[in-house]
């Protein structure tokens, strides 16, 4: 994390839209209602005609989820944001708003596995073509873009942590007349604000860092009023993947500590990644912070990275010896987690992007949580010792 100016910007995002609450409560209420009533025919008619904006039914607008959306828009430097019941609901709704049968998506390789499955199954069944490119190879990206409808980005990617020059890729897409979407879940708006880099729409699995406490599954997309408005008007109400008021409330609470959590994840994960890199049992570590420099626009690094053990290390024993690190998918919460790549490679869900994109059989993905670096390193050290006996 860099200088004070970033912190000021973030603080203004986090307190954005903190209106006075009923009873002068410091925390906004959970407006747990499906519908909102009207005092008169004229009032109801005004809302239905679109002359007055106010909640009618919580599949559309709900005051609690709206606070979350306004804060995310402020944090991402976007005009508007729209929340969803999951990150995948945000991805599916966004893609299906802008891409029609007969059109083509270009996606960076190594995208989140279920986004890949959405492309390879549902999108292809609808007659949408998807081609994959190496986001580090700008010539290949420039060659793939002409004629495409949407460039789907994710940086850094969430297994091998490829960190792209997002601004340069967005420029290539703009020159080719292709709209851009990026999955910004790994960096969070604390470390990367893609709208400022020229990307059209930014989406998150809010289940990860935005929520931060592993107690909610949610998604959000942010961008211009016009583009977010199209998602709100064309797919969000009809696919119906709406965020619940209680989940919206949990996310508003989670956002309060986002910069502090990200700073702690960054420091502990970087230190552990460096120690792993110099450990004799480890062949390689994939963590963007170990490169000479971060790509332009990436201001810091989060708690998620992976590494590959040397041949002969017993990964099963390593996994079974861990105690502070739990074995589990997802990430972005307070708790530290490990996922052996061999298990992802053997995953039954099809098509299996792990095989398509070469997750190494001796790799392990770690999410470094908030338990404290000393405890976490001693856990890893003991597990590696057991695995190399
Ligand atoms: C988890 C995840 C998603 C999907 O989000 P859900 O909230 O689980 O639907 C999308 N992208 C990335 C990078 C993720 O890690």
GROMACS .gro file of C-alpha atoms and ligand atoms in nm:
model
  404
    1UNK     CA    1   0.000   0.000   0.000
    2UNK     CA    2   0.138   0.333  -0.100
    3UNK     CA    3   0.080   0.691   0.011
    4UNK     CA    4  -0.170   0.885   0.217
    5UNK     CA    5  -0.373   1.005  -0.080
    6UNK     CA    6  -0.497   0.653  -0.150
    7UNK     CA    7  -0.611   0.619   0.210
    8UNK     CA    8  -0.805   0.943   0.190
    9UNK     CA    9  -0.978   0.828  -0.129
   10UNK     CA   10  -1.065   0.496   0.031
   11UNK     CA   11  -1.194   0.656   0.348
   12UNK     CA   12  -1.429   0.872   0.145
   13UNK     CA   13  -1.552   0.558  -0.032
   14UNK     CA   14  -1.616   0.376   0.289
   15UNK     CA   15  -1.817   0.656   0.451
   16UNK     CA   16  -1.995   0.743   0.125
   17UNK     CA   17  -2.373   0.746   0.154
   18UNK     CA   18  -2.375   0.713   0.531
   19UNK     CA   19  -2.702   0.897   0.573
   20UNK     CA   20  -2.836   0.969   0.921
   21UNK     CA   21  -3.007   0.652   1.044
   22UNK     CA   22  -3.333   0.612   1.237
   23UNK     CA   23  -3.282   0.660   1.617
   24UNK     CA   24  -2.943   0.816   1.532
   25UNK     CA   25  -2.806   0.460   1.512
   26UNK     CA   26  -2.448   0.441   1.384
   27UNK     CA   27  -2.533   0.132   1.178
   28UNK     CA   28  -2.798   0.140   0.905
   29UNK     CA   29  -3.109  -0.074   0.953
   30UNK     CA   30  -3.167  -0.401   0.768
   31UNK     CA   31  -3.474  -0.312   0.566
   32UNK     CA   32  -3.594  -0.673   0.564
   33UNK     CA   33  -3.905  -0.639   0.353
   34UNK     CA   34  -4.015  -0.775   0.019
   35UNK     CA   35  -4.234  -0.477  -0.075
   36UNK     CA   36  -4.300  -0.110  -0.005
   37UNK     CA   37  -4.649   0.043  -0.002
   38UNK     CA   38  -4.784   0.371  -0.137
   39UNK     CA   39  -4.995   0.639   0.031
   40UNK     CA   40  -5.205   0.726  -0.272
   41UNK     CA   41  -5.290   0.639  -0.631
   42UNK     CA   42  -5.092   0.943  -0.751
   43UNK     CA   43  -4.780   0.842  -0.558
   44UNK     CA   44  -4.794   0.485  -0.691
   45UNK     CA   45  -4.856   0.605  -1.045
   46UNK     CA   46  -4.560   0.845  -1.025
   47UNK     CA   47  -4.326   0.561  -0.931
   48UNK     CA   48  -4.461   0.328  -1.200
   49UNK     CA   49  -4.423   0.601  -1.461
   50UNK     CA   50  -4.059   0.634  -1.354
   51UNK     CA   51  -4.102   0.997  -1.246
   52UNK     CA   52  -4.005   0.921  -0.885
   53UNK     CA   53  -3.731   0.679  -0.775
   54UNK     CA   54  -3.820   0.489  -0.458
   55UNK     CA   55  -3.836   0.123  -0.357
   56UNK     CA   56  -4.137  -0.078  -0.475
   57UNK     CA   57  -4.023  -0.439  -0.444
   58UNK     CA   58  -3.692  -0.571  -0.310
   59UNK     CA   59  -3.602  -0.765  -0.626
   60UNK     CA   60  -3.553  -0.418  -0.769
   61UNK     CA   61  -3.447  -0.154  -0.520
   62UNK     CA   62  -3.387  -0.214  -0.149
   63UNK     CA   63  -3.242   0.058   0.079
   64UNK     CA   64  -2.994  -0.172   0.257
   65UNK     CA   65  -2.848  -0.331  -0.054
   66UNK     CA   66  -2.843   0.015  -0.215
   67UNK     CA   67  -2.606   0.143   0.056
   68UNK     CA   68  -2.367  -0.139  -0.032
   69UNK     CA   69  -2.394  -0.056  -0.403
   70UNK     CA   70  -2.326   0.314  -0.347
   71UNK     CA   71  -2.021   0.241  -0.135
   72UNK     CA   72  -1.877   0.002  -0.395
   73UNK     CA   73  -1.939   0.260  -0.669
   74UNK     CA   74  -1.752   0.520  -0.458
   75UNK     CA   75  -1.464   0.280  -0.384
   76UNK     CA   76  -1.428   0.182  -0.751
   77UNK     CA   77  -1.459   0.541  -0.874
   78UNK     CA   78  -1.767   0.439  -1.073
   79UNK     CA   79  -2.095   0.623  -1.131
   80UNK     CA   80  -2.312   0.332  -1.026
   81UNK     CA   81  -2.307  -0.027  -0.900
   82UNK     CA   82  -2.551  -0.316  -0.886
   83UNK     CA   83  -2.545  -0.605  -0.637
   84UNK     CA   84  -2.624  -0.973  -0.685
   85UNK     CA   85  -2.685  -1.290  -0.486
   86UNK     CA   86  -2.340  -1.423  -0.588
   87UNK     CA   87  -2.034  -1.332  -0.789
   88UNK     CA   88  -2.146  -1.577  -1.057
   89UNK     CA   89  -2.486  -1.404  -1.077
   90UNK     CA   90  -2.299  -1.077  -1.141
   91UNK     CA   91  -2.080  -1.241  -1.408
   92UNK     CA   92  -2.369  -1.422  -1.583
   93UNK     CA   93  -2.598  -1.119  -1.579
   94UNK     CA   94  -2.324  -0.887  -1.707
   95UNK     CA   95  -2.215  -1.116  -1.989
   96UNK     CA   96  -2.572  -1.193  -2.099
   97UNK     CA   97  -2.664  -0.824  -2.103
   98UNK     CA   98  -2.401  -0.735  -2.358
   99UNK     CA   99  -2.334  -1.047  -2.567
  100UNK     CA  100  -2.589  -1.202  -2.804
  101UNK     CA  101  -2.592  -1.528  -3.004
  102UNK     CA  102  -2.347  -1.512  -3.294
  103UNK     CA  103  -2.113  -1.276  -3.109
  104UNK     CA  104  -1.775  -1.353  -2.955
  105UNK     CA  105  -1.613  -1.307  -2.615
  106UNK     CA  106  -1.235  -1.286  -2.572
  107UNK     CA  107  -1.134  -1.395  -2.222
  108UNK     CA  108  -0.795  -1.402  -2.054
  109UNK     CA  109  -0.682  -1.759  -1.986
  110UNK     CA  110  -0.696  -1.884  -1.625
  111UNK     CA  111  -1.027  -1.708  -1.553
  112UNK     CA  112  -1.216  -1.820  -1.244
  113UNK     CA  113  -1.319  -2.184  -1.309
  114UNK     CA  114  -1.696  -2.130  -1.291
  115UNK     CA  115  -1.671  -1.829  -1.525
  116UNK     CA  116  -1.489  -2.063  -1.765
  117UNK     CA  117  -1.767  -2.321  -1.724
  118UNK     CA  118  -2.030  -2.050  -1.790
  119UNK     CA  119  -1.848  -1.967  -2.114
  120UNK     CA  120  -1.786  -2.328  -2.218
  121UNK     CA  121  -2.136  -2.457  -2.146
  122UNK     CA  122  -2.415  -2.201  -2.126
  123UNK     CA  123  -2.265  -1.929  -2.346
  124UNK     CA  124  -2.158  -2.175  -2.617
  125UNK     CA  125  -2.503  -2.341  -2.609
  126UNK     CA  126  -2.647  -1.995  -2.680
  127UNK     CA  127  -2.420  -1.963  -2.984
  128UNK     CA  128  -2.170  -1.728  -2.821
  129UNK     CA  129  -1.811  -1.804  -2.918
  130UNK     CA  130  -1.534  -1.769  -2.658
  131UNK     CA  131  -1.162  -1.751  -2.729
  132UNK     CA  132  -0.890  -1.740  -2.463
  133UNK     CA  133  -0.572  -1.535  -2.471
  134UNK     CA  134  -0.263  -1.496  -2.256
  135UNK     CA  135  -0.318  -1.158  -2.089
  136UNK     CA  136   0.061  -1.114  -2.058
  137UNK     CA  137   0.098  -1.132  -2.438
  138UNK     CA  138  -0.033  -0.796  -2.562
  139UNK     CA  139   0.028  -0.884  -2.929
  140UNK     CA  140  -0.189  -1.194  -2.891
  141UNK     CA  141  -0.459  -0.986  -2.722
  142UNK     CA  142  -0.447  -0.726  -3.001
  143UNK     CA  143  -0.483  -1.003  -3.261
  144UNK     CA  144  -0.777  -1.168  -3.082
  145UNK     CA  145  -0.985  -0.856  -3.019
  146UNK     CA  146  -1.105  -0.733  -3.360
  147UNK     CA  147  -1.467  -0.831  -3.417
  148UNK     CA  148  -1.523  -0.944  -3.055
  149UNK     CA  149  -1.811  -0.802  -2.851
  150UNK     CA  150  -1.663  -0.829  -2.503
  151UNK     CA  151  -1.315  -0.863  -2.354
  152UNK     CA  152  -1.345  -1.048  -2.023
  153UNK     CA  153  -1.048  -0.984  -1.796
  154UNK     CA  154  -0.934  -1.105  -1.455
  155UNK     CA  155  -0.613  -0.972  -1.304
  156UNK     CA  156  -0.439  -1.103  -1.111
  157UNK     CA  157  -0.588  -1.441  -1.193
  158UNK     CA  158  -0.691  -1.646  -0.895
  159UNK     CA  159  -0.472  -1.957  -0.919
  160UNK     CA  160  -0.145  -1.872  -1.094
  161UNK     CA  161  -0.181  -1.499  -1.011
  162UNK     CA  162  -0.093  -1.367  -1.356
  163UNK     CA  163  -0.091  -0.989  -1.315
  164UNK     CA  164  -0.168  -0.801  -1.637
  165UNK     CA  165  -0.111  -0.442  -1.743
  166UNK     CA  166  -0.484  -0.371  -1.718
  167UNK     CA  167  -0.459  -0.017  -1.858
  168UNK     CA  168  -0.268  -0.137  -2.165
  169UNK     CA  169  -0.518  -0.418  -2.230
  170UNK     CA  170  -0.811  -0.178  -2.187
  171UNK     CA  171  -0.650   0.058  -2.440
  172UNK     CA  172  -0.616  -0.224  -2.694
  173UNK     CA  173  -0.983  -0.310  -2.645
  174UNK     CA  174  -1.091   0.051  -2.682
  175UNK     CA  175  -0.893   0.079  -3.008
  176UNK     CA  176  -1.066  -0.235  -3.135
  177UNK     CA  177  -1.408  -0.105  -3.026
  178UNK     CA  178  -1.454  -0.391  -2.775
  179UNK     CA  179  -1.612  -0.329  -2.436
  180UNK     CA  180  -1.423  -0.449  -2.128
  181UNK     CA  181  -1.519  -0.623  -1.805
  182UNK     CA  182  -1.276  -0.717  -1.529
  183UNK     CA  183  -1.306  -0.947  -1.229
  184UNK     CA  184  -1.132  -0.740  -0.959
  185UNK     CA  185  -1.195  -0.980  -0.669
  186UNK     CA  186  -0.827  -1.055  -0.601
  187UNK     CA  187  -0.702  -0.697  -0.564
  188UNK     CA  188  -1.020  -0.532  -0.432
  189UNK     CA  189  -1.060  -0.157  -0.491
  190UNK     CA  190  -0.795  -0.102  -0.223
  191UNK     CA  191  -0.521  -0.220  -0.458
  192UNK     CA  192  -0.672  -0.175  -0.807
  193UNK     CA  193  -0.938   0.059  -0.947
  194UNK     CA  194  -0.980  -0.056  -1.309
  195UNK     CA  195  -1.231   0.216  -1.412
  196UNK     CA  196  -0.948   0.468  -1.377
  197UNK     CA  197  -0.740   0.240  -1.604
  198UNK     CA  198  -1.003   0.260  -1.880
  199UNK     CA  199  -1.203  -0.058  -1.810
  200UNK     CA  200  -1.580  -0.028  -1.868
  201UNK     CA  201  -1.721  -0.256  -1.597
  202UNK     CA  202  -1.564  -0.394  -1.278
  203UNK     CA  203  -1.712  -0.692  -1.102
  204UNK     CA  204  -1.646  -0.870  -0.775
  205UNK     CA  205  -1.724  -1.184  -0.595
  206UNK     CA  206  -1.819  -0.989  -0.281
  207UNK     CA  207  -1.803  -1.328  -0.104
  208UNK     CA  208  -1.428  -1.269  -0.091
  209UNK     CA  209  -1.258  -0.948   0.032
  210UNK     CA  210  -1.552  -0.706   0.017
  211UNK     CA  211  -1.743  -0.919   0.270
  212UNK     CA  212  -1.424  -1.032   0.437
  213UNK     CA  213  -1.578  -1.253   0.706
  214UNK     CA  214  -1.674  -1.569   0.512
  215UNK     CA  215  -2.038  -1.527   0.610
  216UNK     CA  216  -2.196  -1.410   0.285
  217UNK     CA  217  -2.213  -1.511  -0.083
  218UNK     CA  218  -2.265  -1.204  -0.301
  219UNK     CA  219  -2.157  -1.020  -0.615
  220UNK     CA  220  -2.149  -0.667  -0.749
  221UNK     CA  221  -2.076  -0.489  -1.077
  222UNK     CA  222  -1.974  -0.123  -1.107
  223UNK     CA  223  -1.935   0.117  -1.400
  224UNK     CA  224  -2.103   0.402  -1.582
  225UNK     CA  225  -2.470   0.477  -1.515
  226UNK     CA  226  -2.546   0.384  -1.875
  227UNK     CA  227  -2.383   0.038  -1.869
  228UNK     CA  228  -2.496  -0.055  -1.517
  229UNK     CA  229  -2.840   0.074  -1.614
  230UNK     CA  230  -2.853  -0.172  -1.902
  231UNK     CA  231  -2.776  -0.464  -1.667
  232UNK     CA  232  -3.036  -0.333  -1.421
  233UNK     CA  233  -3.293  -0.305  -1.700
  234UNK     CA  234  -3.220  -0.603  -1.924
  235UNK     CA  235  -3.113  -0.906  -1.718
  236UNK     CA  236  -3.091  -0.839  -1.343
  237UNK     CA  237  -3.467  -0.837  -1.271
  238UNK     CA  238  -3.540  -1.133  -1.499
  239UNK     CA  239  -3.256  -1.367  -1.407
  240UNK     CA  240  -3.347  -1.253  -1.056
  241UNK     CA  241  -3.016  -1.308  -0.872
  242UNK     CA  242  -3.087  -1.028  -0.624
  243UNK     CA  243  -2.883  -0.965  -0.310
  244UNK     CA  244  -3.083  -1.006   0.013
  245UNK     CA  245  -3.110  -0.713   0.258
  246UNK     CA  246  -2.934  -0.905   0.536
  247UNK     CA  247  -2.645  -0.999   0.308
  248UNK     CA  248  -2.628  -0.635   0.194
  249UNK     CA  249  -2.603  -0.531   0.557
  250UNK     CA  250  -2.321  -0.782   0.624
  251UNK     CA  251  -2.134  -0.639   0.324
  252UNK     CA  252  -2.171  -0.279   0.444
  253UNK     CA  253  -2.025  -0.393   0.776
  254UNK     CA  254  -1.744  -0.579   0.599
  255UNK     CA  255  -1.648  -0.277   0.387
  256UNK     CA  256  -1.583  -0.069   0.702
  257UNK     CA  257  -1.257  -0.256   0.760
  258UNK     CA  258  -1.161  -0.334   0.399
  259UNK     CA  259  -0.844  -0.118   0.381
  260UNK     CA  260  -0.719  -0.239   0.719
  261UNK     CA  261  -0.781  -0.603   0.632
  262UNK     CA  262  -0.617  -0.571   0.291
  263UNK     CA  263  -0.308  -0.415   0.443
  264UNK     CA  264  -0.281  -0.701   0.694
  265UNK     CA  265  -0.339  -0.970   0.428
  266UNK     CA  266  -0.076  -0.805   0.210
  267UNK     CA  267   0.196  -0.788   0.475
  268UNK     CA  268   0.153  -1.144   0.605
  269UNK     CA  269   0.112  -1.304   0.262
  270UNK     CA  270   0.416  -1.129   0.115
  271UNK     CA  271   0.633  -1.232   0.406
  272UNK     CA  272   0.514  -1.595   0.388
  273UNK     CA  273   0.558  -1.601   0.008
  274UNK     CA  274   0.919  -1.482   0.049
  275UNK     CA  275   0.991  -1.746   0.312
  276UNK     CA  276   0.841  -2.018   0.093
  277UNK     CA  277   1.046  -1.901  -0.204
  278UNK     CA  278   1.368  -1.956  -0.014
  279UNK     CA  279   1.254  -2.288   0.137
  280UNK     CA  280   1.435  -2.593  -0.002
  281UNK     CA  281   1.110  -2.794  -0.033
  282UNK     CA  282   0.956  -2.533  -0.266
  283UNK     CA  283   1.016  -2.520  -0.642
  284UNK     CA  284   0.838  -2.193  -0.725
  285UNK     CA  285   0.600  -1.934  -0.580
  286UNK     CA  286   0.333  -1.748  -0.782
  287UNK     CA  287   0.283  -1.416  -0.604
  288UNK     CA  288   0.279  -1.086  -0.799
  289UNK     CA  289   0.467  -0.914  -0.515
  290UNK     CA  290   0.776  -1.129  -0.579
  291UNK     CA  291   0.826  -0.979  -0.926
  292UNK     CA  292   1.057  -0.679  -0.972
  293UNK     CA  293   0.758  -0.449  -1.002
  294UNK     CA  294   0.381  -0.470  -0.998
  295UNK     CA  295   0.211  -0.392  -1.328
  296UNK     CA  296   0.095  -0.029  -1.364
  297UNK     CA  297  -0.228   0.033  -1.175
  298UNK     CA  298  -0.179  -0.247  -0.921
  299UNK     CA  299  -0.100  -0.068  -0.592
  300UNK     CA  300  -0.056  -0.368  -0.367
  301UNK     CA  301  -0.109  -0.741  -0.324
  302UNK     CA  302  -0.366  -0.947  -0.138
  303UNK     CA  303  -0.355  -1.266   0.067
  304UNK     CA  304  -0.407  -1.521  -0.213
  305UNK     CA  305  -0.117  -1.689  -0.390
  306UNK     CA  306   0.008  -2.034  -0.484
  307UNK     CA  307   0.332  -2.229  -0.482
  308UNK     CA  308   0.467  -2.556  -0.622
  309UNK     CA  309   0.648  -2.813  -0.409
  310UNK     CA  310   0.960  -2.986  -0.533
  311UNK     CA  311   0.922  -3.339  -0.659
  312UNK     CA  312   0.906  -3.592  -0.376
  313UNK     CA  313   0.725  -3.372  -0.123
  314UNK     CA  314   0.421  -3.552   0.020
  315UNK     CA  315   0.141  -3.300  -0.048
  316UNK     CA  316  -0.119  -3.521   0.121
  317UNK     CA  317   0.087  -3.527   0.440
  318UNK     CA  318   0.143  -3.151   0.413
  319UNK     CA  319  -0.232  -3.092   0.385
  320UNK     CA  320  -0.320  -3.329   0.667
  321UNK     CA  321  -0.060  -3.177   0.903
  322UNK     CA  322  -0.181  -2.818   0.863
  323UNK     CA  323  -0.384  -2.699   1.159
  324UNK     CA  324  -0.421  -2.318   1.150
  325UNK     CA  325  -0.461  -2.329   0.772
  326UNK     CA  326  -0.789  -2.511   0.705
  327UNK     CA  327  -0.846  -2.705   0.384
  328UNK     CA  328  -1.111  -2.518   0.193
  329UNK     CA  329  -1.206  -2.330  -0.119
  330UNK     CA  330  -1.301  -1.965  -0.141
  331UNK     CA  331  -1.084  -1.697   0.021
  332UNK     CA  332  -1.095  -1.334   0.128
  333UNK     CA  333  -1.211  -1.396   0.484
  334UNK     CA  334  -1.034  -1.366   0.817
  335UNK     CA  335  -0.925  -1.731   0.811
  336UNK     CA  336  -0.629  -1.892   0.640
  337UNK     CA  337  -0.701  -2.163   0.384
  338UNK     CA  338  -0.512  -2.410   0.166
  339UNK     CA  339  -0.624  -2.590  -0.152
  340UNK     CA  340  -0.401  -2.860  -0.306
  341UNK     CA  341  -0.391  -2.825  -0.685
  342UNK     CA  342  -0.413  -3.204  -0.728
  343UNK     CA  343  -0.764  -3.197  -0.579
  344UNK     CA  344  -0.874  -2.923  -0.821
  345UNK     CA  345  -0.727  -3.123  -1.110
  346UNK     CA  346  -0.935  -3.423  -1.002
  347UNK     CA  347  -1.253  -3.215  -0.959
  348UNK     CA  348  -1.561  -3.375  -1.112
  349UNK     CA  349  -1.719  -3.045  -1.229
  350UNK     CA  350  -1.689  -3.025  -1.608
  351UNK     CA  351  -1.534  -2.887  -1.813
  352UNK     CA  352  -1.237  -2.882  -1.579
  353UNK     CA  353  -1.044  -2.562  -1.635
  354UNK     CA  354  -0.768  -2.682  -1.402
  355UNK     CA  355  -0.667  -2.939  -1.659
  356UNK     CA  356  -0.727  -2.699  -1.948
  357UNK     CA  357  -0.508  -2.434  -1.788
  358UNK     CA  358  -0.247  -2.651  -1.623
  359UNK     CA  359  -0.276  -2.615  -1.247
  360UNK     CA  360   0.039  -2.794  -1.135
  361UNK     CA  361  -0.019  -3.127  -0.958
  362UNK     CA  362   0.226  -3.032  -0.681
  363UNK     CA  363   0.083  -2.681  -0.635
  364UNK     CA  364  -0.096  -2.551  -0.327
  365UNK     CA  365  -0.300  -2.232  -0.316
  366UNK     CA  366  -0.292  -2.043   0.011
  367UNK     CA  367  -0.516  -1.772   0.142
  368UNK     CA  368  -0.329  -1.591   0.417
  369UNK     CA  369  -0.583  -1.470   0.670
  370UNK     CA  370  -0.561  -1.244   0.972
  371UNK     CA  371  -0.438  -1.489   1.238
  372UNK     CA  372  -0.089  -1.338   1.244
  373UNK     CA  373   0.217  -1.421   1.043
  374UNK     CA  374   0.416  -1.598   1.317
  375UNK     CA  375   0.141  -1.852   1.389
  376UNK     CA  376   0.082  -1.910   1.018
  377UNK     CA  377   0.447  -1.961   0.934
  378UNK     CA  378   0.499  -2.209   1.217
  379UNK     CA  379   0.197  -2.403   1.091
  380UNK     CA  380   0.339  -2.415   0.736
  381UNK     CA  381   0.688  -2.499   0.857
  382UNK     CA  382   0.562  -2.791   1.063
  383UNK     CA  383   0.349  -2.922   0.777
  384UNK     CA  384   0.641  -2.897   0.529
  385UNK     CA  385   0.866  -3.075   0.777
  386UNK     CA  386   0.614  -3.359   0.807
  387UNK     CA  387   0.580  -3.374   0.428
  388UNK     CA  388   0.955  -3.402   0.369
  389UNK     CA  389   1.042  -3.661   0.633
  390LIG     C1  390  -1.534  -1.687  -0.598
  390LIG     C2  391  -1.503  -1.617  -0.724
  390LIG     C3  392  -1.602  -1.584  -0.816
  390LIG     C4  393  -1.745  -1.631  -0.801
  390LIG     O1  394  -1.809  -1.567  -0.695
  390LIG     P1  395  -1.926  -1.635  -0.609
  390LIG     O2  396  -1.959  -1.528  -0.511
  390LIG     O3  397  -1.870  -1.760  -0.547
  390LIG     O4  398  -2.037  -1.667  -0.704
  390LIG     C5  399  -1.567  -1.510  -0.926
  390LIG     N1  400  -1.440  -1.473  -0.947
  390LIG     C6  401  -1.341  -1.504  -0.862
  390LIG     C7  402  -1.203  -1.458  -0.892
  390LIG     C8  403  -1.369  -1.578  -0.748
  390LIG     O5  404  -1.270  -1.612  -0.666
   0.00000   0.00000   0.00000
